[in-house]
Coordinates of C-alpha atoms in Angstrom, one line a residue:
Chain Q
X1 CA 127.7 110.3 155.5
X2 CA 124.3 108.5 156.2
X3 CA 123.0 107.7 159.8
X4 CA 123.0 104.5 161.0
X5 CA 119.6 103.1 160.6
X6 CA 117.2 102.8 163.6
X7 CA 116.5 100.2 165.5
X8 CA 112.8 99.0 167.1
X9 CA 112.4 97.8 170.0
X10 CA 110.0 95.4 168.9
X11 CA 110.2 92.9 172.6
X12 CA 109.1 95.7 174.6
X13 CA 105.8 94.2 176.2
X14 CA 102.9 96.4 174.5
X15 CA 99.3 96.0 175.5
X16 CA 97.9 93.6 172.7
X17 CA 94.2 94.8 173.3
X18 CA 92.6 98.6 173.6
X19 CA 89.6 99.4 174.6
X20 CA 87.8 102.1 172.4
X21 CA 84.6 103.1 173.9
X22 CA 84.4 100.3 176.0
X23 CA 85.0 97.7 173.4
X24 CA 88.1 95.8 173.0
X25 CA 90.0 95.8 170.1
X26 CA 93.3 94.9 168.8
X27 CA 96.6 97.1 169.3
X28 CA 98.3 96.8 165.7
X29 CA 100.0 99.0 163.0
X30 CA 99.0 100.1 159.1
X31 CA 100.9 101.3 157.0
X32 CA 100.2 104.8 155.8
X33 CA 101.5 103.6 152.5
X34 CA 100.0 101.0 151.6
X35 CA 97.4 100.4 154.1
X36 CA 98.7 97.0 155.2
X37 CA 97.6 95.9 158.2
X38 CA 100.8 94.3 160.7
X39 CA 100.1 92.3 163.2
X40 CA 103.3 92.9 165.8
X41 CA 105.8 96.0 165.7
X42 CA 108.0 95.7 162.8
X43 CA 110.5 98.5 161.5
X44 CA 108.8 98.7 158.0
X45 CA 105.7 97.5 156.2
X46 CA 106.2 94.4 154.7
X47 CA 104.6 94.6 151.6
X48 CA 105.8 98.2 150.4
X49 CA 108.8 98.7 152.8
X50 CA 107.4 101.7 153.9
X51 CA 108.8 102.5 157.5
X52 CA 105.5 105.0 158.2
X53 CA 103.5 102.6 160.3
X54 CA 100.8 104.0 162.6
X55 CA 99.3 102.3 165.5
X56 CA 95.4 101.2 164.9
X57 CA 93.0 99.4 167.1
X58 CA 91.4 96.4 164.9
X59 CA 87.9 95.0 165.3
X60 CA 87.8 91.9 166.9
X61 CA 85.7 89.9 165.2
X62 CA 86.4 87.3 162.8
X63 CA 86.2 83.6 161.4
X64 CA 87.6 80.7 163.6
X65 CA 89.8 79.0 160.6
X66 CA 90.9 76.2 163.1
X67 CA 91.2 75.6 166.8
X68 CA 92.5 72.7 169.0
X69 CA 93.4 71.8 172.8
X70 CA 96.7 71.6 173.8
X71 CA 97.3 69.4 176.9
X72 CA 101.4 68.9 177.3
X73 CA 103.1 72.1 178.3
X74 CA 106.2 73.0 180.4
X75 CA 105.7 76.9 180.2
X76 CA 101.7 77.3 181.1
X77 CA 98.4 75.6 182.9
X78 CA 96.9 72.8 180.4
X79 CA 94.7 71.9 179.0
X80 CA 93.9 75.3 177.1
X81 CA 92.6 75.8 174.0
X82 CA 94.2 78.1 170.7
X83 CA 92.7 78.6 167.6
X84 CA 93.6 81.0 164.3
X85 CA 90.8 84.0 163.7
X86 CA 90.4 85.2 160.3
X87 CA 90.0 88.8 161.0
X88 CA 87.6 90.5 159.2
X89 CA 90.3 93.2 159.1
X90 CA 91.8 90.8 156.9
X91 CA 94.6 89.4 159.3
X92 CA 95.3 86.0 160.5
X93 CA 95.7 85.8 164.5
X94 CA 96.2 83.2 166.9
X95 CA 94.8 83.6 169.4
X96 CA 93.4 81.8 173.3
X97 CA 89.9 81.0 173.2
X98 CA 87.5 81.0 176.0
X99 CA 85.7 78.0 175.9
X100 CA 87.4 74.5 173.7
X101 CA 83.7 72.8 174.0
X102 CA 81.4 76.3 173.1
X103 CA 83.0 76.8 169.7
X104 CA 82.6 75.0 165.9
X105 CA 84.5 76.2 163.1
X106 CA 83.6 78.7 161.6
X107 CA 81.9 80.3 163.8
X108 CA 81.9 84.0 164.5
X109 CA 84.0 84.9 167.1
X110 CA 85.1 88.0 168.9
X111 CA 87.3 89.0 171.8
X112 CA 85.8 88.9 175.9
X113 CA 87.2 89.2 179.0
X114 CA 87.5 86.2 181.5
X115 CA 88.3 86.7 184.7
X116 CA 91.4 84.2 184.7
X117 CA 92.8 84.5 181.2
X118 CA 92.2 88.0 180.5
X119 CA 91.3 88.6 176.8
X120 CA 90.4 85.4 174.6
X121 CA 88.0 84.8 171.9
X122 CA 84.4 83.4 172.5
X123 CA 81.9 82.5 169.9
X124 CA 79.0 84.9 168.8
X125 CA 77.2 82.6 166.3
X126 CA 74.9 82.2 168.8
X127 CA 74.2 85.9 169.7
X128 CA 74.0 86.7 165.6
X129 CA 71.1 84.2 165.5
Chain U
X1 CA 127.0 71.9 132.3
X2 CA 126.9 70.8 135.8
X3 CA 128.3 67.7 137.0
X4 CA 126.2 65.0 138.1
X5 CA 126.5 63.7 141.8
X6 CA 126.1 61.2 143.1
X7 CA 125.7 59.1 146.4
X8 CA 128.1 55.9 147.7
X9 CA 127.7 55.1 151.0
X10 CA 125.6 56.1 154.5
X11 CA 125.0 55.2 157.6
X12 CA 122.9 56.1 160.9
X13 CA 122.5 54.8 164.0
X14 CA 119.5 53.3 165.4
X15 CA 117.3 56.5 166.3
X16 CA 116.1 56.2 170.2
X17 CA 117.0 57.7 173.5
X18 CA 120.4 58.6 174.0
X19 CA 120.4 60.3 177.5
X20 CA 124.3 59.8 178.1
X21 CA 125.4 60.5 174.4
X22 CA 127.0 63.4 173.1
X23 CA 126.5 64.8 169.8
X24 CA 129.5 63.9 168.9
X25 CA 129.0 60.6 170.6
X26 CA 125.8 59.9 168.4
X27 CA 127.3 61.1 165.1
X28 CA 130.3 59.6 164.9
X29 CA 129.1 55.9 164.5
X30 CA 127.3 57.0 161.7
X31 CA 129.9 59.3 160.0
X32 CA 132.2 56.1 160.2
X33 CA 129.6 54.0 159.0
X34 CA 129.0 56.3 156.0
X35 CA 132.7 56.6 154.9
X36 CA 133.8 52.6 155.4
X37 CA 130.2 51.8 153.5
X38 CA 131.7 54.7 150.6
X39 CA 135.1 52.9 150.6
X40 CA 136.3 56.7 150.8
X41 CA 139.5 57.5 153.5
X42 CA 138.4 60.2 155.5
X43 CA 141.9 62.6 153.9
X44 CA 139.8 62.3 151.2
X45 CA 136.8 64.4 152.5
X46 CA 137.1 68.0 150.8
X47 CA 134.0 69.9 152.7
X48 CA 131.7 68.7 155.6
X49 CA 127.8 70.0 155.5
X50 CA 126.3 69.1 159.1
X51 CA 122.6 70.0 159.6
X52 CA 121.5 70.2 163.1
X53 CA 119.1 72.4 165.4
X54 CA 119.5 72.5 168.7
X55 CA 123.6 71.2 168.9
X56 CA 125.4 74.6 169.4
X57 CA 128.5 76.1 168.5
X58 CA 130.5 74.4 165.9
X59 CA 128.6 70.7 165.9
X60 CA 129.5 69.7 162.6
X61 CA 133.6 70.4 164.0
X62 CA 132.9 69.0 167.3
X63 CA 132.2 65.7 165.3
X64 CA 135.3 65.1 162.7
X65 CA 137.6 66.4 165.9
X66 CA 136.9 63.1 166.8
X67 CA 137.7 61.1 164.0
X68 CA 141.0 63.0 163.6
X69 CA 139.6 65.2 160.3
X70 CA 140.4 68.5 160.4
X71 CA 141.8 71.9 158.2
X72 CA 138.7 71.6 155.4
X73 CA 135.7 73.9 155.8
X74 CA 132.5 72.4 158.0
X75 CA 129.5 74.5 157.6
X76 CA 127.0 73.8 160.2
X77 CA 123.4 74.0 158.8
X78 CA 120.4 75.1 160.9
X79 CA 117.0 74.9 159.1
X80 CA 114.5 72.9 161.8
X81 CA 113.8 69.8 160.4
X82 CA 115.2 70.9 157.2
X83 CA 118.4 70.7 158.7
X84 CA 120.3 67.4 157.2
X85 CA 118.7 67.5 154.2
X86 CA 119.6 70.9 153.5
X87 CA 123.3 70.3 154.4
X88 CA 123.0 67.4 151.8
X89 CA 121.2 70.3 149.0
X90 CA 124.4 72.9 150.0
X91 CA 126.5 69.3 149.1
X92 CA 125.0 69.0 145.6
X93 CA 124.9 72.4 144.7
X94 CA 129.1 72.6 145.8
X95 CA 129.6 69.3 143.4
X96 CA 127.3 70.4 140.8
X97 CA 129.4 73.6 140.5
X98 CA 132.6 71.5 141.0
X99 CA 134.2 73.3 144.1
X100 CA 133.7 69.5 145.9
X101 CA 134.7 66.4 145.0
X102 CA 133.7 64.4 148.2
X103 CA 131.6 66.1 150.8
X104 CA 129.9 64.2 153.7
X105 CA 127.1 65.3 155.1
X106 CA 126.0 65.1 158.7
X107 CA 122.8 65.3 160.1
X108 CA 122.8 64.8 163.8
X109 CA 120.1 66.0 166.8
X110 CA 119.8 65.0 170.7
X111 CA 116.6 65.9 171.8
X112 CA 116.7 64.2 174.7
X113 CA 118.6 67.0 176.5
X114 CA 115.0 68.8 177.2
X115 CA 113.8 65.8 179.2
X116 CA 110.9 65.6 177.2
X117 CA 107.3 67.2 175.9
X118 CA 106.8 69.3 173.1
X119 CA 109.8 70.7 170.7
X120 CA 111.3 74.0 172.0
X121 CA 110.3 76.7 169.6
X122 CA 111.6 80.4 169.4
X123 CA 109.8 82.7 172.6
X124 CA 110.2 86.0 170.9
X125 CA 107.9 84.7 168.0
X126 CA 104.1 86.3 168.8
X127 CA 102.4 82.8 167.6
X128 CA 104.5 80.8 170.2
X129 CA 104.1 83.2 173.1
X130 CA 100.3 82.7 172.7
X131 CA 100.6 79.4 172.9
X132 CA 101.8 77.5 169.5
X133 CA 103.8 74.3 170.0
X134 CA 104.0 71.6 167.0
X135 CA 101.6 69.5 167.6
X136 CA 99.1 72.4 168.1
X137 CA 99.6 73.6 164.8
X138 CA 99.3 69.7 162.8
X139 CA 96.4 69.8 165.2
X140 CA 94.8 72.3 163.8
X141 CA 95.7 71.1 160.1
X142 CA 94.1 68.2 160.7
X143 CA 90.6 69.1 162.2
X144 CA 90.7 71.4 158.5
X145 CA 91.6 68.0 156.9
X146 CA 88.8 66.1 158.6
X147 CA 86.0 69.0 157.5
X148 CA 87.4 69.5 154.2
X149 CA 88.3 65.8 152.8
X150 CA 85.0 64.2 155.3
X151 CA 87.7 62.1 156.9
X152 CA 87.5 61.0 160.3
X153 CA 90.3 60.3 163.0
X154 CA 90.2 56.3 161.8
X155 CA 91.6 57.5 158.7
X156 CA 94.2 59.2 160.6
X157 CA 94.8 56.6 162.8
X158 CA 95.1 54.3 159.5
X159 CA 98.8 56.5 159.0
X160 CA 100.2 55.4 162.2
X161 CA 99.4 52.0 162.0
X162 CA 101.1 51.6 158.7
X163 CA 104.1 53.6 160.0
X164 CA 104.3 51.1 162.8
X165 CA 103.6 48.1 160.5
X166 CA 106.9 48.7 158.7
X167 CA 108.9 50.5 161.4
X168 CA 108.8 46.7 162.5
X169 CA 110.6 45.6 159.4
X170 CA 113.3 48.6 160.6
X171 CA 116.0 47.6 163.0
X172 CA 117.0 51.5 163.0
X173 CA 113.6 52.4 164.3
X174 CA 112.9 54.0 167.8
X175 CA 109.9 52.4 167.8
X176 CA 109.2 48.2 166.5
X177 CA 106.1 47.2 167.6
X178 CA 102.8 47.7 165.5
X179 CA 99.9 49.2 166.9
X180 CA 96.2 48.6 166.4
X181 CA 93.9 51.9 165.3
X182 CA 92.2 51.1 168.8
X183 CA 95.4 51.5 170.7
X184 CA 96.2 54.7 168.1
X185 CA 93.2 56.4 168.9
X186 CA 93.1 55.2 172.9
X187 CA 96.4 56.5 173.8
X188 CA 96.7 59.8 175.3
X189 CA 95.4 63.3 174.0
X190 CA 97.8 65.8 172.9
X191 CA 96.0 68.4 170.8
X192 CA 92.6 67.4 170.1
X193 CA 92.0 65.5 167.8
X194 CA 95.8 64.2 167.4
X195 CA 96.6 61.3 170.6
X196 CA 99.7 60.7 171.3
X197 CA 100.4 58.1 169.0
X198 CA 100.1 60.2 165.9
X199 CA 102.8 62.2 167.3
X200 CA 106.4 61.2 165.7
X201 CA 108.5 60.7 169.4
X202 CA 111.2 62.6 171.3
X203 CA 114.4 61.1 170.5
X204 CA 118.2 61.4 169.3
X205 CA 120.0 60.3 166.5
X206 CA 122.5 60.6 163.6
X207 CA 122.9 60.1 160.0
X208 CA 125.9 60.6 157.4
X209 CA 126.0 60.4 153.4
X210 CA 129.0 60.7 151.1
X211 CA 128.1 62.7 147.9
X212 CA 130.6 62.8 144.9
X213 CA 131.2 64.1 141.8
X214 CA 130.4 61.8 138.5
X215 CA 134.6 62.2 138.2
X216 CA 135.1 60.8 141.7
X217 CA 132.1 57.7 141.0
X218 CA 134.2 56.5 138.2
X219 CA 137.6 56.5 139.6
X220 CA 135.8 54.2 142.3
X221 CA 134.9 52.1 139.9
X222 CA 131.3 52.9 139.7
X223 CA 129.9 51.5 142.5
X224 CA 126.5 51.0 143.1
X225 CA 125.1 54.3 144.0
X226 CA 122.2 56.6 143.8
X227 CA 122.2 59.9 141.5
X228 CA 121.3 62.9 142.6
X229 CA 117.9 63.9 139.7
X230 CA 116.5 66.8 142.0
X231 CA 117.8 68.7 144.7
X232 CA 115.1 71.5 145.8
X233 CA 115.4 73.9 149.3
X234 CA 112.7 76.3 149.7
X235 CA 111.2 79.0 152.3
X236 CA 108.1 79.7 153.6
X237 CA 106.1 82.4 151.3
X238 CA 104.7 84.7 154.1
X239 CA 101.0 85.5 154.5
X240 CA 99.3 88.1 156.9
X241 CA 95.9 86.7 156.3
X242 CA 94.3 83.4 155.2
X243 CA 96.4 80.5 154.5
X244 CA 94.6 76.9 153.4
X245 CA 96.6 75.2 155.8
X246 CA 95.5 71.4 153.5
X247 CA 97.3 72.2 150.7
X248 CA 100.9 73.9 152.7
X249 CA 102.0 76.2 149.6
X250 CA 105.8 75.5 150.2
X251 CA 105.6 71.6 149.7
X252 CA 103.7 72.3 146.5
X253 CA 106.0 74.1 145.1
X254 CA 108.9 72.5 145.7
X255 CA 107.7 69.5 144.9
X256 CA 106.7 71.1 141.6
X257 CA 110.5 72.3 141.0
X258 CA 111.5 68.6 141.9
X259 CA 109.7 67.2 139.4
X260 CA 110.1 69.8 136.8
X261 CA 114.3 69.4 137.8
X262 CA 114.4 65.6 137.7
X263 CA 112.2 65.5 134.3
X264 CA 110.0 63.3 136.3
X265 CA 106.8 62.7 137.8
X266 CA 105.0 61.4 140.9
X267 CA 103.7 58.4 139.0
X268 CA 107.7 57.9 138.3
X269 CA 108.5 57.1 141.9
X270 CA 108.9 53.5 143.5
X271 CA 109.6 55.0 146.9
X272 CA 109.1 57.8 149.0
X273 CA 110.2 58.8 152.6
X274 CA 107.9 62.1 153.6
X275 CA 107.1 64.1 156.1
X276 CA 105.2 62.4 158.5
X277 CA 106.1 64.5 161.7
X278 CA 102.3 63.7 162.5
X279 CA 99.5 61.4 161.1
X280 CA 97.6 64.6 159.4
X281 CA 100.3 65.2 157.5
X282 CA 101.0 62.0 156.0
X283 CA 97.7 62.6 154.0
X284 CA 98.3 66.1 153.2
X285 CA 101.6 65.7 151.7
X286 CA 99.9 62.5 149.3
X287 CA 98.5 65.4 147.7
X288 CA 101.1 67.8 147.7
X289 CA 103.1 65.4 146.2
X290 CA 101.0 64.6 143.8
X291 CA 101.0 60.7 144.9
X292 CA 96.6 61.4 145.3
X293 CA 94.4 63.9 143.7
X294 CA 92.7 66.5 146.4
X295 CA 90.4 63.9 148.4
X296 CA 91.8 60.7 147.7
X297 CA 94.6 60.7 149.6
X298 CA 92.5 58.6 152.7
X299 CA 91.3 56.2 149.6
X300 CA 95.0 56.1 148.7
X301 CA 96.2 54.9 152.3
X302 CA 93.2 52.5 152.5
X303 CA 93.7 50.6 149.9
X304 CA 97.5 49.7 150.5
X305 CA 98.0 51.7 147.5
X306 CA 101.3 53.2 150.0
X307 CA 102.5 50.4 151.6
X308 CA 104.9 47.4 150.0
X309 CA 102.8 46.2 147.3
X310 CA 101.3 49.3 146.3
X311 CA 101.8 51.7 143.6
X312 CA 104.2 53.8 145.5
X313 CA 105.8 52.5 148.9
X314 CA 105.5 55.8 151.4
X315 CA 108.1 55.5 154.8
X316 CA 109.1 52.3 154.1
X317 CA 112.1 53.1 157.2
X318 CA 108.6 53.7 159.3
X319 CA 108.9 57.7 158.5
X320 CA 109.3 59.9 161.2
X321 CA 106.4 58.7 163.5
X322 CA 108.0 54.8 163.9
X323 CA 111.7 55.4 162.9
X324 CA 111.8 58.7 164.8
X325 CA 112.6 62.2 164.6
X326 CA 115.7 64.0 165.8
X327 CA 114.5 67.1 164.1
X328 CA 118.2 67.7 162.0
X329 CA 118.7 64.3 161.6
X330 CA 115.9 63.6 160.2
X331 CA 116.9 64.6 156.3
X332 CA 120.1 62.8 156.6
X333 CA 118.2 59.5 157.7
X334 CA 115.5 59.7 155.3
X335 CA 118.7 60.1 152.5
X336 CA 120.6 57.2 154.2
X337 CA 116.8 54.8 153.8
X338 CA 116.8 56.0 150.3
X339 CA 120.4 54.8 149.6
X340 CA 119.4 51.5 151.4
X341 CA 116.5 51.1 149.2
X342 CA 117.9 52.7 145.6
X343 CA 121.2 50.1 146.5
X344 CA 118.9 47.1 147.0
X345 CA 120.1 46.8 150.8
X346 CA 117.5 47.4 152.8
X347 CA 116.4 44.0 153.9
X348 CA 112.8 43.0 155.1
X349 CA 111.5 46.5 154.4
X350 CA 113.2 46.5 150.2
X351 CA 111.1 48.2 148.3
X352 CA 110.2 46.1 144.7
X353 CA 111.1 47.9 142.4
X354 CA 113.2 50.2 143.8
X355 CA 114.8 52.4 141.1
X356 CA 113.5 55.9 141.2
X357 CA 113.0 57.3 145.1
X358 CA 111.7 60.5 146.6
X359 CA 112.6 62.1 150.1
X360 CA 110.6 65.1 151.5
X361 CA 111.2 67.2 154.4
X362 CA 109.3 70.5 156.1
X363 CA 110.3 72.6 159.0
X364 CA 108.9 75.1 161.7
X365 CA 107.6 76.5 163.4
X366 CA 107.4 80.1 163.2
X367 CA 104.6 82.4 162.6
X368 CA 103.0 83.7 159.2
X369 CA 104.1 80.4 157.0
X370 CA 103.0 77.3 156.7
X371 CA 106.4 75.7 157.1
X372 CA 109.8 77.6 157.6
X373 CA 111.5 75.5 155.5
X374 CA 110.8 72.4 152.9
X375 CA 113.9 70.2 151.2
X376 CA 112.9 67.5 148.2
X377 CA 116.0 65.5 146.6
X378 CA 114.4 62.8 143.7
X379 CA 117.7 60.2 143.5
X380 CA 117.8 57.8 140.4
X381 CA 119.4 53.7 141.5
X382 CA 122.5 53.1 139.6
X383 CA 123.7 49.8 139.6
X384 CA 125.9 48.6 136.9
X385 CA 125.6 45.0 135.9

C-alpha cells in the first residue's frame, strides 16, 4: 500500500525577501530538475512535476513590463501604485513600487526599502546612466 | 454526427441595482421570460446549466424551486465572467451528444451584496495579496496598448462613448445616457490611465436561454431561432515569465477554434457582443478577433467602422460598460442580445443585416494568465419564410 501523498502548507506567511550580503533578494524555489524558477511554494515544479524544489534568493532587478495607480480599495491605504517586473531571472512579479511619478516603462528597476511600505521596487535607469 | 442546436427564446431583466433582490428574485423574471418567449412548458425542461460567481450553494436550484421545477439535474457553473456562457457551452455540448433535448440556461449575479468598489477576487492568490484588483490589471493593459499601438486615452475614451451611444437605444441597460469623451476622461481616476467611466459598473442582473435539439426545433414548428455554428470554452495557458498582455493568448485562440468550428470568418459576422469589461479591452479584442489587423483597431473604432452602419456592429446591447456587468450574467445576456438581434427583435438598436452574430466572453482574475477563462459561441439567424 502507498502513502498518502503530502501536503504543503503553502499559506504559511514566508518572508518574500532575503537579504544576502546586505542586498535584498527574492525568497523563491527551483527546481533541481529542471531548473525552473517558481515564484510562491508549490508541491511540485510545474513544468517537469518534479517535487525537488529548493529554496533560492532571486536578484531583484528587472524590467517594469507595466505599472498603474490604483485609487479604490476596501482592504489597504490608496492611492498606491503596482506594476509587473520582468525578472532578469526570467520570472514575472508583481510587485508595489516606490514612487507611481519616478518610474517609465521600461525602466530598470530593482527592490529598496521604504520606511512605510517595506520592500518595493524603485527605478535605477537613472543610477545606470 | 452531432445534432445541431439551436436557440428559441430568452429573456433578462433590465441589469441595474437590485439592493432588495434575491438571486432568485432577479432570475426568475428572466427564466419565465425565456420559456413563455420559447413557447416551451417548464415539465418540458430536461437539464438546467446556471452560471454564476458569487450566488452560493445550489443557485441554479434556489431559482426553479421557485417556479415549481424540480427532480431534473441543475449544474451550477462557476467560471468568473465566463460563467453564463459557459453554462450555455455545457448546454450545447449535452444536445450535441443528444443526452438533452431542452436545457435552459441561467446566468444570474448580484453584486450589489458588496456595497460597492472593486470585484472581490480570491486572497490566497499571491498577485491579489500584493495588491491586484480588475481594474489594476486592464490598467496596466492599456498603458501597454497606448505605447505599443501610439494610442492615446481619446482613443480609449472613443470606446465608452460608443458604448453609451447605443446603451441609449437599450431599455435593459444599467446605464442610458451618452457621455461626451470630455466627461469620459473627467470623471474620476481608478487606475491610471483608466477613469471611472471606462469601467463597466457594479450591478445585478439575470439572463435565461432555451437551447434545443434540431429534433425538438421542428416539432415546434421551426420557429425563428438562432443555431448554434461555434461553441468554444477555454483556459488560461499559464506563464511564469513574460506575457504580451495586447494580444491575451486565450482570446486568440479560441477565437481561432470558433472560426475554424463555425467554417467561418470575422469578415462573416454582422454582429458581435465582446468583452468590453473596460475601454482597453474593447480595442484589444478588435484584434483578437480578428475584426482589425494589429494597430488598426483605434482606426477601426474611429471611423464608425463598429457601430450601426459599419462593417461589423460591436455591443450593439451597449456591452458590458453601458448595459452592465453582473460578472455570471454577463454570457447569458450577451446570448439573450444575440437572440434579439439574430430574431430581428431588438428594436432601435437591430442590427442591419443581422444574420451571422458573435458573442465573446473572458474571465479573472487570477495570477500567471492572462484570463482564467474565455467562452466564444458564433450563432447563425434562422428564420423560415
Amino acid at each position: 500500500m502507498t502513502a498518502p501523498p503530502a501536503v504543503k502548507e503553502d499559506l504559511v506567511p514566508s518572508e518574500p525577501v532575503v537579504l544576502v550580503e546586505g542586498e535584498p533578494r527574492l525568497a523563491m524555489l527551483r527546481c533541481e530538475d529542471c531548473d525552473q524558477l517558481l515564484q510562491s511554494t508549490r508541491a511540485v515544479c510545474f513544468r517537469c512535476l518534479s517535487p525537488r524544489l529548493r529554496a533560492e534568493a532571486v536578484e531583484s532587478s528587472g524590467t517594469l513590463y507595466a505599472f498603474t495607480r490604483v485609487h479604490v480599495s476596501a482592504h489597504r491605504e490608496v492611492p498606491y501604485a503596482i506594476g509587473y517586473v520582468d525578472l532578469d531571472a526570467g520570472v514575472r512579479i508583481l510587485g508595489q513600487l516606490a514612487d507611481f511619478d519616478a518610474v517609465s516603462l521600461g525602466d530598470r528597476v530593482a527592490l529598496t526599502s521604504d520606511e512605510r511600505r517595506g520592500w518595493v521596487f524603485a527605478s535605477t535607469t537613472g543610477e545606470a546612466r | 454526427m452531432s445534432q445541431d442546436v439551436y436557440v428559441i427564446g430568452a429573456s433578462m431583466i433590465r441589469f441595474g441595482r437590485y439592493r432588495a433582490t434575491s438571486y432568485a428574485g432577479l432570475a426568475v423574471p428572466a427564466v419565465l421570460g425565456a420559456l413563455a418567449d420559447a413557447g416551451i412548458e417548464r415539465d418540458q425542461i430536461d437539464t438546467v446549466y446556471c452560471g454564476h460567481t458569487y450566488g452560493g450553494m445550489l443557485v441554479g436550484q434556489r431559482i426553479v424551486r421557485d417556479i415549481g421545477l424540480g427532480g431534473l439535474p441543475v449544474v451550477n457553473v462557476d467560471n468568473a465572467c465566463s460563467g453564463g456562457a459557459t453554462a450555455a457551452h455545457l448546454a450545447c455540448a449535452g444536445i450535441r451528444s443528444g443526452q438533452h433535448d431542452v436545457v435552459l440556461v441561467i446566468g444570474v449575479e448580484r453584486l450589489t451584496q458588496f456595497g460597492g468598489g472593486t470585484l472581490p477576487l480570491i486572497a490566497e492568490d499571491p498577485e491579489v495579496a500584493a495588491g491586484m484588483v480588475m481594474p489594476a490589471l486592464y490598467a496596466m493593459r492599456a498603458q501597454r496598448y497606448l505605447h505599443e499601438r501610439n494610442a492615446t486615452v481619446a482613443d480609449l475614451a472613443e470606446v465608452s462613448v460608443k458604448a453609451r451611444r447605443h446603451g441609449q437605444l437599450n431599455p435593459y441597460a444599467q446605464f442610458q445616457a451618452e457621455v461626451t469623451a470630455q466627461e469620459v476622461l473627467g470623471s474620476r481616476m481608478i487606475a491610471d490611465p483608466l477613469t471611472m467611466l471606462q469601467c463597466c459598473p457594479t450591478g445585478d442582473g439575470a439572463a435565461a436561454a432555451v437551447f434545443v435539439s434540431a429534433a425538438v426545433w421542428r416539432r415546434l414548428g421551426s420557429p425563428p431561432a438562432m443555431r448554434v455554428r461555434a461553441s468554444v470554452l477555454h483556459s488560461g495557458e499559464f506563464a511564469a515569465g513574460f506575457r504580451d498582455m495586447t494580444r491575451p493568448e486565450i482570446t486568440y485562440r479560441s477565437a481561432d477554434e470558433a472560426y475554424e468550428q463555425a467554417g467561418l470568418g470575422p469578415t462573416d459576422l454582422d454582429v458581435v457582443e465582446l468583452h468590453d469589461a473596460f475601454t482597453v479591452a474593447e480595442l484589444v479584442y478588435y484584434e483578437a478577433l480578428g475584426l482589425a489587423q494589429p494597430g488598426q483597431a483605434v482606426e477601426l473604432l474611429r471611423r464608425g467602422g463598429t457601430t450601426f452602419g459599419g462593417q461589423v456592429v460591436v455591443n450593439p446591447s451597449g456591452g458590458l460598460l453601458a448595459k452592465g456587468h453582473p460578472v455570471g450574467a454577463s454570457g447569458a445576456a450577451q446570448i439573450t442580445e444575440m437572440f434579439w438581434q439574430l430574431t430581428h427583435r431588438a428594436g432601435a438598436r437591430q442590427v442591419e443585416p443581422a444574420r451571422i452574430g458573435l458573442t465573446h466572453v473572458t474571465g479573472g482574475g487570477i495570477s500567471g494568465f492572462d484570463h482564467g477563462a474565455c467562452c466564444i459561441h458564433i450563432f447563425e439567424s434562422v428564420i423560415q419564410s
